[in-house]
Coordinates of C-alpha atoms in Angstrom, one line a residue:
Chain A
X9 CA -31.9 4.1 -0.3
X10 CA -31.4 7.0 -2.3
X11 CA -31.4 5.8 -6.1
X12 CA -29.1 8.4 -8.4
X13 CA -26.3 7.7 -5.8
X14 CA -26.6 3.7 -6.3
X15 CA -26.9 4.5 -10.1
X16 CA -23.6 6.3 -9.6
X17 CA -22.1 4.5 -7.7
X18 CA -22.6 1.7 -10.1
X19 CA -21.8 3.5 -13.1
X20 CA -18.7 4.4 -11.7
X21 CA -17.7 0.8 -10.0
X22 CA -18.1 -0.5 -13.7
X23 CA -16.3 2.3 -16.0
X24 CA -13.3 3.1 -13.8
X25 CA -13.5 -1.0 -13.2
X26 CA -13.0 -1.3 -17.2
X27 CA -10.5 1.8 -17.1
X28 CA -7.7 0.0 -14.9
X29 CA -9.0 -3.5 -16.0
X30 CA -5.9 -3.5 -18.8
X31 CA -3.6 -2.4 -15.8
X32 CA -5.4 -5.4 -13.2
X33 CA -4.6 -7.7 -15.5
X34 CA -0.8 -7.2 -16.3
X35 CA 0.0 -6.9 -12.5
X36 CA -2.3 -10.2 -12.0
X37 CA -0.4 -12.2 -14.7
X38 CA 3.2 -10.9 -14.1
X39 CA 2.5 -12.5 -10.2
X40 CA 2.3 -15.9 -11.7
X41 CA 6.1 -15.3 -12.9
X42 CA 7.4 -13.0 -10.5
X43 CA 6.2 -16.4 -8.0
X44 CA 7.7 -19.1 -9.8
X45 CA 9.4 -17.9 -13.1
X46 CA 13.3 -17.7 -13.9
X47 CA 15.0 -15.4 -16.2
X48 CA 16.5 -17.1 -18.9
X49 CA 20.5 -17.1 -17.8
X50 CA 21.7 -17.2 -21.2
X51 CA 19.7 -15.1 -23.5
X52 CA 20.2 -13.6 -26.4
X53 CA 22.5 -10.4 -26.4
X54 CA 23.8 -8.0 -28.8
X55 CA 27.1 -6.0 -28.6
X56 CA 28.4 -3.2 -30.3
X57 CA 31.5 -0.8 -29.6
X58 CA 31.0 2.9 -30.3
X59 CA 33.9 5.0 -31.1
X60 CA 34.8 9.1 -30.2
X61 CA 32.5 9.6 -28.1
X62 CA 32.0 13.2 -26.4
X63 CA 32.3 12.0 -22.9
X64 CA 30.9 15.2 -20.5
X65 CA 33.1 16.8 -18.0
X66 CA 33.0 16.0 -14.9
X67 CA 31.0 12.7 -15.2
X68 CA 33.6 10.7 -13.1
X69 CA 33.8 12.5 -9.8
X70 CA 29.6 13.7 -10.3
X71 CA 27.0 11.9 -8.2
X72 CA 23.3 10.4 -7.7
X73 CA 21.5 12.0 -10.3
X74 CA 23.8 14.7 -11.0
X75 CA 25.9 11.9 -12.9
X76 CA 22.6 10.4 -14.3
X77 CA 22.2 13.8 -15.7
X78 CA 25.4 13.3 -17.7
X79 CA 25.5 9.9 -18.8
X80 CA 22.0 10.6 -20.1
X81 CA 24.4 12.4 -22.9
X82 CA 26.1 9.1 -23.5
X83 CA 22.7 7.6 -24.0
X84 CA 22.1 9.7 -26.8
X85 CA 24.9 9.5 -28.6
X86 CA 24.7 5.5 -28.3
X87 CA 20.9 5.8 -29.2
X88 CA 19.9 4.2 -26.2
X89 CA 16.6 5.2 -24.3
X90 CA 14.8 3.7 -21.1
X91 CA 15.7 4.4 -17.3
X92 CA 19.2 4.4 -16.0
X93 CA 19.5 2.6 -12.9
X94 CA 22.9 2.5 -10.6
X95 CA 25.6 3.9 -12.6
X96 CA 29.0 1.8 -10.8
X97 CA 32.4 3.8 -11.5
X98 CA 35.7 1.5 -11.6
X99 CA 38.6 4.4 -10.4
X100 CA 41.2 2.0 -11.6
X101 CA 40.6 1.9 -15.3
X102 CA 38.4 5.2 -15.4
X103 CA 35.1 3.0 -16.6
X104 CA 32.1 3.7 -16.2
X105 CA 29.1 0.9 -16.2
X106 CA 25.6 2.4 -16.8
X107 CA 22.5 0.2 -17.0
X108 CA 19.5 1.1 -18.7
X109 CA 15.8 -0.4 -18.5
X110 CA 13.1 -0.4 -20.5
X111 CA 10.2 -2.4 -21.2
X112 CA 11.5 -5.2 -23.4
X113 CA 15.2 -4.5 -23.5
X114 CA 18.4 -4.1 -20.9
X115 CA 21.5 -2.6 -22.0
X116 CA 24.6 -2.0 -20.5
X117 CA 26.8 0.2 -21.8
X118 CA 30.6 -0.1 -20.6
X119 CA 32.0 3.5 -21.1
X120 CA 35.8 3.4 -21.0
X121 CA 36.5 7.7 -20.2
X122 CA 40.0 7.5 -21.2
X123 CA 39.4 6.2 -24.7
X124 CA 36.1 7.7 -25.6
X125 CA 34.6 4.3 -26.3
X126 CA 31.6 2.2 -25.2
X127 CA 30.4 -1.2 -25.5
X128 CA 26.6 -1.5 -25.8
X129 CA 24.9 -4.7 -24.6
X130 CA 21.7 -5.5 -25.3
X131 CA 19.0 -8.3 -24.2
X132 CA 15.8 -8.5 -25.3
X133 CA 13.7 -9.3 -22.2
X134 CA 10.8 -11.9 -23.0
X135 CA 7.0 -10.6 -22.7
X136 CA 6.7 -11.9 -18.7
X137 CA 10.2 -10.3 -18.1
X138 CA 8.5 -7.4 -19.5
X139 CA 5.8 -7.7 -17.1
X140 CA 7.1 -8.4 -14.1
X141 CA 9.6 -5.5 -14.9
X142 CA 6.5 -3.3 -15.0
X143 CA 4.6 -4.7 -12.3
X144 CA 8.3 -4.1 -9.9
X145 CA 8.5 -0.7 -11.5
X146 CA 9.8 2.0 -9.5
X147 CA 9.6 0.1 -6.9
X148 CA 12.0 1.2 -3.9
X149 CA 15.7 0.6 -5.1
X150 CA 17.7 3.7 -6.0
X151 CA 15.2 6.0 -4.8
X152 CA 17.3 9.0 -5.5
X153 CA 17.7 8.3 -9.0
X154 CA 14.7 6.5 -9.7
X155 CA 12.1 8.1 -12.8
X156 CA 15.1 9.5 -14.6
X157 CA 13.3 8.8 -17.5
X158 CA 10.0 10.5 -18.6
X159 CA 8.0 6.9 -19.1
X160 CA 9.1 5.7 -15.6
X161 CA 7.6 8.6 -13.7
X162 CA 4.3 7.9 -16.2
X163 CA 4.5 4.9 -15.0
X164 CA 4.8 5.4 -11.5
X165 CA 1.8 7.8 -11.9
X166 CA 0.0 4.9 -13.4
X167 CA 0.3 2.5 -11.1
X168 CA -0.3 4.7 -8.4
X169 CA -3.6 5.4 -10.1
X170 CA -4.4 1.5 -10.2
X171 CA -4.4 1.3 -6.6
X172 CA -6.1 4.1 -5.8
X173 CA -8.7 3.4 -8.3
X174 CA -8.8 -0.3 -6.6
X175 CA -9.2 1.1 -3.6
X176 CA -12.3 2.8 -4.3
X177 CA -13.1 0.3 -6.6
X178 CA -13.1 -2.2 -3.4
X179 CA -15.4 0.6 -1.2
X180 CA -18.0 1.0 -4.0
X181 CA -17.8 -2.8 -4.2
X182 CA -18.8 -3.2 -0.6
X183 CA -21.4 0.0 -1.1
X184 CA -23.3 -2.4 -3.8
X185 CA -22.9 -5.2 -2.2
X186 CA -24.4 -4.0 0.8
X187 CA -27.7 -3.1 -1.0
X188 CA -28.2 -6.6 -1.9
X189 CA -30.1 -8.1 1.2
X190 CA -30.0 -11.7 -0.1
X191 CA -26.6 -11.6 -0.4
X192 CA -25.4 -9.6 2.8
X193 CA -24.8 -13.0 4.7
X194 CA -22.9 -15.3 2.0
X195 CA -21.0 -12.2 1.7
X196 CA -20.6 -11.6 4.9
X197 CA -19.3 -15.0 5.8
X198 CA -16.8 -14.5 3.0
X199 CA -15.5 -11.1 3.7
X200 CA -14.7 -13.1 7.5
X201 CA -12.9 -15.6 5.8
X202 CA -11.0 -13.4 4.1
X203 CA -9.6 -11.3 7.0
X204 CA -9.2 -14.9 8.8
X205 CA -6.8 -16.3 6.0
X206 CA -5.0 -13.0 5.5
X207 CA -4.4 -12.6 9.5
X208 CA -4.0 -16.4 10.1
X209 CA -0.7 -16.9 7.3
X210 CA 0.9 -13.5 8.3
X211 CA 0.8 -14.4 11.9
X212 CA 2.3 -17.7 10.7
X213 CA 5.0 -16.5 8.2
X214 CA 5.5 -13.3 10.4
X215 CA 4.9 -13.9 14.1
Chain B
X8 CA -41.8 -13.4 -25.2
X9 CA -39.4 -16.0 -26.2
X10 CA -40.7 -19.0 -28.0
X11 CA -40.2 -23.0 -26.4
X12 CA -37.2 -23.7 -28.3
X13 CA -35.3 -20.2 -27.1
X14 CA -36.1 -20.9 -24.0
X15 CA -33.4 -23.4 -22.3
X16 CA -30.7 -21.3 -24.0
X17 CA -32.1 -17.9 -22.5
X18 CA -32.6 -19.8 -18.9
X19 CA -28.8 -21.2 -19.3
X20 CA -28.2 -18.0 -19.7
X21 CA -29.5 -16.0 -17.0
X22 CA -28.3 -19.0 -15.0
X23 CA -24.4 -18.4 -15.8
X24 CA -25.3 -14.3 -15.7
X25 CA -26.8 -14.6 -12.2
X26 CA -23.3 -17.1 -11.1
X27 CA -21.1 -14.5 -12.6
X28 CA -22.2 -11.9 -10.6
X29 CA -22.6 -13.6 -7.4
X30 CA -18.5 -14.9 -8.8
X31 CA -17.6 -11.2 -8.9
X32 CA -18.8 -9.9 -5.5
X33 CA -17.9 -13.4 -3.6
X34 CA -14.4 -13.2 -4.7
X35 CA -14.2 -9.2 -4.2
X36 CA -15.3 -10.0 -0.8
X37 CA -13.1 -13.2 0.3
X38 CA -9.9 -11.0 -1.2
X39 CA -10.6 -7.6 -0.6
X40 CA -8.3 -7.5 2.5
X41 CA -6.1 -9.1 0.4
X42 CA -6.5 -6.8 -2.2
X43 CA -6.2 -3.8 0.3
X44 CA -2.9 -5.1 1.7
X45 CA -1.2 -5.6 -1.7
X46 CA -2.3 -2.0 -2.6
X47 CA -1.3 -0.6 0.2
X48 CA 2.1 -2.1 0.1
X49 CA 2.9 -1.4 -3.8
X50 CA 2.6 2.7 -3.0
X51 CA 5.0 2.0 0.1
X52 CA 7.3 0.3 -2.2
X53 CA 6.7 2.8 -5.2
X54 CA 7.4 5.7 -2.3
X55 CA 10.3 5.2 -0.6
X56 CA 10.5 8.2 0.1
X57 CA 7.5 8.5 2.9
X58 CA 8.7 8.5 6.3
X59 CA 6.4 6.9 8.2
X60 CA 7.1 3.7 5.5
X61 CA 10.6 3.5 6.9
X62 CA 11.7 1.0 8.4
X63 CA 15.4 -0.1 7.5
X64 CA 17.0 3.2 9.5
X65 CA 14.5 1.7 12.2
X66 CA 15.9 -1.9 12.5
X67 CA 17.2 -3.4 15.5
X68 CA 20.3 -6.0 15.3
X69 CA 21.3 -8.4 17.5
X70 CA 24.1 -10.7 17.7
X71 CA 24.8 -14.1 19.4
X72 CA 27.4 -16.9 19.4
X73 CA 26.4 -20.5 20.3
X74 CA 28.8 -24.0 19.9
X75 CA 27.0 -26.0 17.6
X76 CA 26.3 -30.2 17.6
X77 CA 28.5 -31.3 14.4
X78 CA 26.3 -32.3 11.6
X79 CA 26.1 -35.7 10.0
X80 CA 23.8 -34.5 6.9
X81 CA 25.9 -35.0 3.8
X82 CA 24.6 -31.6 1.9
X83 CA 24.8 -28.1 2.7
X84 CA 20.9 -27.9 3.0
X85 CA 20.2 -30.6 5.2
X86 CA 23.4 -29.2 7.0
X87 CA 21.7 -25.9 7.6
X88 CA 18.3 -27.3 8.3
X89 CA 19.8 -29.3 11.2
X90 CA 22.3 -25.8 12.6
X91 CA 18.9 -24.2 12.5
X92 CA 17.4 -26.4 14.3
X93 CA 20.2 -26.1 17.1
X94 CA 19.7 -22.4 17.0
X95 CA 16.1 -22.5 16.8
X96 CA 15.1 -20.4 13.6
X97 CA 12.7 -21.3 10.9
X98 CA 12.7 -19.0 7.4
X99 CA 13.5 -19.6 4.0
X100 CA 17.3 -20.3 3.3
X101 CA 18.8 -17.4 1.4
X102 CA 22.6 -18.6 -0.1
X103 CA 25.4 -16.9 -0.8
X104 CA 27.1 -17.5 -4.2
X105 CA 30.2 -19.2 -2.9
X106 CA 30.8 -20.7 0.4
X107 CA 34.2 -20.5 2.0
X108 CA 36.3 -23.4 2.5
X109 CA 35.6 -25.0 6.4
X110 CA 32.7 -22.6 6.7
X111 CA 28.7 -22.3 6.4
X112 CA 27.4 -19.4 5.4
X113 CA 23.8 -18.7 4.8
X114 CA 20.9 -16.2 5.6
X115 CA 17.4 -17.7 6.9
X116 CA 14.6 -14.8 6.4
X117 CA 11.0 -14.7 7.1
X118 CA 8.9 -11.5 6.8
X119 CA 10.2 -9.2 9.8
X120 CA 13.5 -11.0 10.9
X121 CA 16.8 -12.1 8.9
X122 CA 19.3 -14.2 10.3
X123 CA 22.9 -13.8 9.0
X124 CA 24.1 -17.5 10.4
X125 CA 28.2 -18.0 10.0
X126 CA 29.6 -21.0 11.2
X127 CA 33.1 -22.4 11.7
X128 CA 33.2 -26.0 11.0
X129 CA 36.0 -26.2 12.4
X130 CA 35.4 -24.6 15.8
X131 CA 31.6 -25.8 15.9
X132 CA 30.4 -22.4 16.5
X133 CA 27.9 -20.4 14.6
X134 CA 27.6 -16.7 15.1
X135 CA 23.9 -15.3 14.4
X136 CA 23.3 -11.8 13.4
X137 CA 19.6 -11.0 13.7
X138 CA 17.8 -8.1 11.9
X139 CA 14.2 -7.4 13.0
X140 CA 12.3 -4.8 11.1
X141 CA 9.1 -2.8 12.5
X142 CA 5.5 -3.3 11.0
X143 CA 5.7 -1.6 7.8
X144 CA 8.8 -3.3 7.2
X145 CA 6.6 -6.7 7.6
X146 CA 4.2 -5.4 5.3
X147 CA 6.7 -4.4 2.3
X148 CA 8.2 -7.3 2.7
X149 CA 5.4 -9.2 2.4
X150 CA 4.6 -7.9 -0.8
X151 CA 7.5 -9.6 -2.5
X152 CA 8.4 -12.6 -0.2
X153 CA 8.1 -15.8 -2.9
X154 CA 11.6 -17.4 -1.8
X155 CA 12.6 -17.9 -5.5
X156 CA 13.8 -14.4 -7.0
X157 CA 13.6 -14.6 -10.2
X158 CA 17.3 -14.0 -10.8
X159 CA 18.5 -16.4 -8.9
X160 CA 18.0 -19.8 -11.2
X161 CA 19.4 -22.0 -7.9
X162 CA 16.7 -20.8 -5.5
X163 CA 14.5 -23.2 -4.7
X164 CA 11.5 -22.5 -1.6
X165 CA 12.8 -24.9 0.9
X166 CA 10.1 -23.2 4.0
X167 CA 6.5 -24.7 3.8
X168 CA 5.2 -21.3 5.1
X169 CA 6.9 -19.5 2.1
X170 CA 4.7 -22.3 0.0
X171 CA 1.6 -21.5 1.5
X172 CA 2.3 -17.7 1.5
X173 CA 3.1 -18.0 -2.4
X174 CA -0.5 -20.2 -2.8
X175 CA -1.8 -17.0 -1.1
X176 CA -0.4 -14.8 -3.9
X177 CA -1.1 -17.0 -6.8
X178 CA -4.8 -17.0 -5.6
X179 CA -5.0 -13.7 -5.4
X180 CA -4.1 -12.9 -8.5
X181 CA -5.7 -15.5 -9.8
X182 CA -8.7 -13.9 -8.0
X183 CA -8.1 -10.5 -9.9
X184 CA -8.1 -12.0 -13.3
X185 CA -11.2 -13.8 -12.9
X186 CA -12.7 -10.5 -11.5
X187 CA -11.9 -8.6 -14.5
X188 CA -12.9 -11.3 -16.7
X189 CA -16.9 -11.6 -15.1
X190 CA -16.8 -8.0 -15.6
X191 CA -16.2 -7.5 -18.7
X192 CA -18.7 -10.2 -19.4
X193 CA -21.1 -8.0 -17.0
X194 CA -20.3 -4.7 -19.0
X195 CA -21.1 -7.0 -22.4
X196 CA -24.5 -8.2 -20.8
X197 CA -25.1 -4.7 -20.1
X198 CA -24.6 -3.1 -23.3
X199 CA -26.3 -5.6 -24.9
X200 CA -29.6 -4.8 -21.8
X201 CA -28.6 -1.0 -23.1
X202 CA -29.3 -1.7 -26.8
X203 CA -32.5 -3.4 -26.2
X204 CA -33.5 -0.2 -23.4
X205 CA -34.4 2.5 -26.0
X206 CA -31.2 3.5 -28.1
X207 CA -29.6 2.5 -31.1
X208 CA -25.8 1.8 -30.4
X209 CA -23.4 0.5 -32.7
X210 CA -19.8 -0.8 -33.9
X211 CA -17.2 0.2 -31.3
X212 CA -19.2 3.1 -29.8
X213 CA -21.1 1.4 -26.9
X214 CA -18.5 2.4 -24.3
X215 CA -18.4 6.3 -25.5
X216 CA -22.1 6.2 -25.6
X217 CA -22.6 5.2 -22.2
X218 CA -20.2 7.5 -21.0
X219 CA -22.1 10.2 -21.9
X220 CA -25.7 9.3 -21.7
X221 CA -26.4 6.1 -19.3
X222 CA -28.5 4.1 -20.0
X223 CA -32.4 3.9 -18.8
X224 CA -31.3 1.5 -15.5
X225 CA -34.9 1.2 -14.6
X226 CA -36.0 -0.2 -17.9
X227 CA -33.2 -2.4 -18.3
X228 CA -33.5 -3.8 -14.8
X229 CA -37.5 -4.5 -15.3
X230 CA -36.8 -6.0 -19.1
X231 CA -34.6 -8.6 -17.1
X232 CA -37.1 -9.2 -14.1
X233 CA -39.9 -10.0 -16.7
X234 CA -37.5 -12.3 -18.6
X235 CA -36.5 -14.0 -15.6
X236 CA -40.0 -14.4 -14.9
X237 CA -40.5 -15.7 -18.3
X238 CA -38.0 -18.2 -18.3
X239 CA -39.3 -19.5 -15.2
X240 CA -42.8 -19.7 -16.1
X241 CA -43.9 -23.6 -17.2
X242 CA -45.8 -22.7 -19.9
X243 CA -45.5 -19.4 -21.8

């Protein structure tokens, strides 16, 4: 067995172990409410109506993220920041709806084009809405618009470096577990009955 | 060499140090395919945008019509639990926010396969739409099938499987936390081991220290054999 690899190994299991711990933990939690909690139907919200605004041409018959592009010039004149997700355009009354996500707050701001004027809603989201809005973050909706805003694509890279991290977290996991022959066939038995439960409830929620 | 009345503490803990660890790897072990799966299926969902992850454009619909038994259950749920029954589908119920008047409307999804069920009351005839997704599809779905979104304060999980499937999840993650937890109680063990191997480390630093010049393993693992065998000897 050669030694400075299982002292590497090892060293690295455990610091890039503490490294995405923080991250581990927050998409361990937020499960527990993404499973069985409910977001509270009547929160809190705050609205305000902002007057002569400098609405940018062509915002109504623009696109995907072209239009994002634009209405992130509303954003700043309403001081509003966070990731814009499906912008819906009512023809009839030349409105425009634009909602906007960040950790810990949703707004909704209800542009009317014609009169230069927006409503801003805003809800503070509670610490496991927070969560679970990071843990669901991307994610696959509005894929053509989607890390519109600078923290989202961080984000995205984050998570993206928790599970590949956990991936070779898992493989140098198995490497030092492996070296321990007391242990190979407890943990043998239990890396079985792992593939056995995952395989037996698909088939039966799937098949 | 620790003195009698040190000793049951010291044995207690080397006791709970050797059960952490054995904690750490036997869950890592039981979930790691778990663990893989959930991975795997957060960078599908986080990349849309990778072909071979598609699967929507990929789906394959069916449709069928079948005359239904009328119903004598007096709500809507045991009403649909007895039409699916008739049609031969099991799932969660999915329902839609309002129901139209002489009609039954409802979804019944499992990972793979949704069933858009509409039926006339009136006619006693239900008209299925079915939706079957390939393997990846499974897999996404998978990743977020609970039965209750969050968003929806009515949902309730009315499918035993989706029960068992969310006892899966919770585990899991209850799984992961405790994971992270032994270790950090590992990595404390170990800086403490560190401390007593040969150099002085203090305040906040430990973790910068390490980084950049580990610690003696050898030493460290030979001070804890020779405590172990301490702690075990009778009389010492």
């Amino acid at each position: 067995m050669p030694k400075g690899l299982y002292i590497w190994t090892r060293d690295l299991h455990l610091y890039l172990g503490l490294f995405i711990s923080p991250f581990a933990l927050l998409f361990a939690v937020s499960v527990f409410f993404l499973n069985h909690g409910r977001t509270p139907v009547d929160a809190a919200t705050a609205r305000v109506a902002i007057h002569d605004l400098r609405v940018p041409l062509g915002i109504e018959e623009a696109q995907g993220m072209e239009r994002v592009h634009l209405a992130a010039a509303i954003l700043a004149q309403v001081d509003v920041t966070g990731e814009i997700n499906f912008i819906r355009y009512v023809s009839k009354e030349r409105r425009l709806i634009i909602p906007v996500v960040k950790p810990g707050v949703e707004t909704v701001i209800d542009l009317s084009v014609e009169a230069r004027t927006a409503t801003v809603t805003r809800r503070r989201t509670t610490t496991w809405e927070t969560l679970s809005y990071l843990h669901k973050s991307p994610g696959p909706h509005n894929a053509a618009i989607r890390g519109n805003w600078f923290w989202t694509r961080a984000w995205r890279w984050a998570a993206d470096a928790t599970v590949y991290l956990t991936l070779f977290l898992s493989v140098s996991g198995i490497y030092l577990w492996a070296v321990l022959r007391s242990e190979r066939k407890a943990g043998l038995i239990l890396l079985v009955a792992g593939i056995v439960s995952l395989g037996g409830i698909i088939y039966a929620v799937a098949a | 060499m620790p003195s009698l009345r040190s000793r049951p503490s010291l044995r207690s803990t080397i006791t709970f140090e050797t059960l952490n660890r054995k904690l750490h790897y036997y869950l890592g072990l039981y979930f790691l395919v778990f663990m893989w799966m959930f991975s795997f299926t957060g960078l599908l969902l986080n990349h849309p945008q990778w072909k071979f992850g598609e699967f929507w454009p990929q789906r394959k619909e069916t449709r069928f019509e079948k005359a239904i038994e009328p119903t004598p259950a007096a709500n809507d749920l045991d009403r649909a639990r007895d039409l699916m029954r008739q049609l031969n589908l099991a799932g969660e119920i999915d329902w839609p926010d309002r129901q139209a008047p002489g009609r039954l409307d409802f979804r019944v999804n499992r990972p793979g396969r949704t069933n858009r069920i509409g039926v006339d009351l009136a006619r006693r005839r239900a008209s299925v739409q079915q939706i079957e997704i390939n393997t990846w599809g499974v897999m996404s779905v998978l990743h977020t099938f609970s039965g209750t979104p969050a968003n929806n304060p009515n949902a309730k999980r009315d499918w035993a499987l989706t029960t068992v499937w969310v006892v899966a999840m919770d585990a899991l993650a209850a799984g992961l936390l405790l994971m992270v937890l032994s270790s950090y109680y590992m990595w404390y063990r170990l800086k403490q081991e560190a401390t007593l191997g040969g150099y002085r480390i203090d305040g906040w630093r430990p973790q910068l220290r390490l980084l950049f010049r580990r610690p003696d393993v050898a030493a460290v693992e030979s001070r804890l054999r020779s405590r172990r065998a301490a702690s075990r000897s009778p009389c010492s």
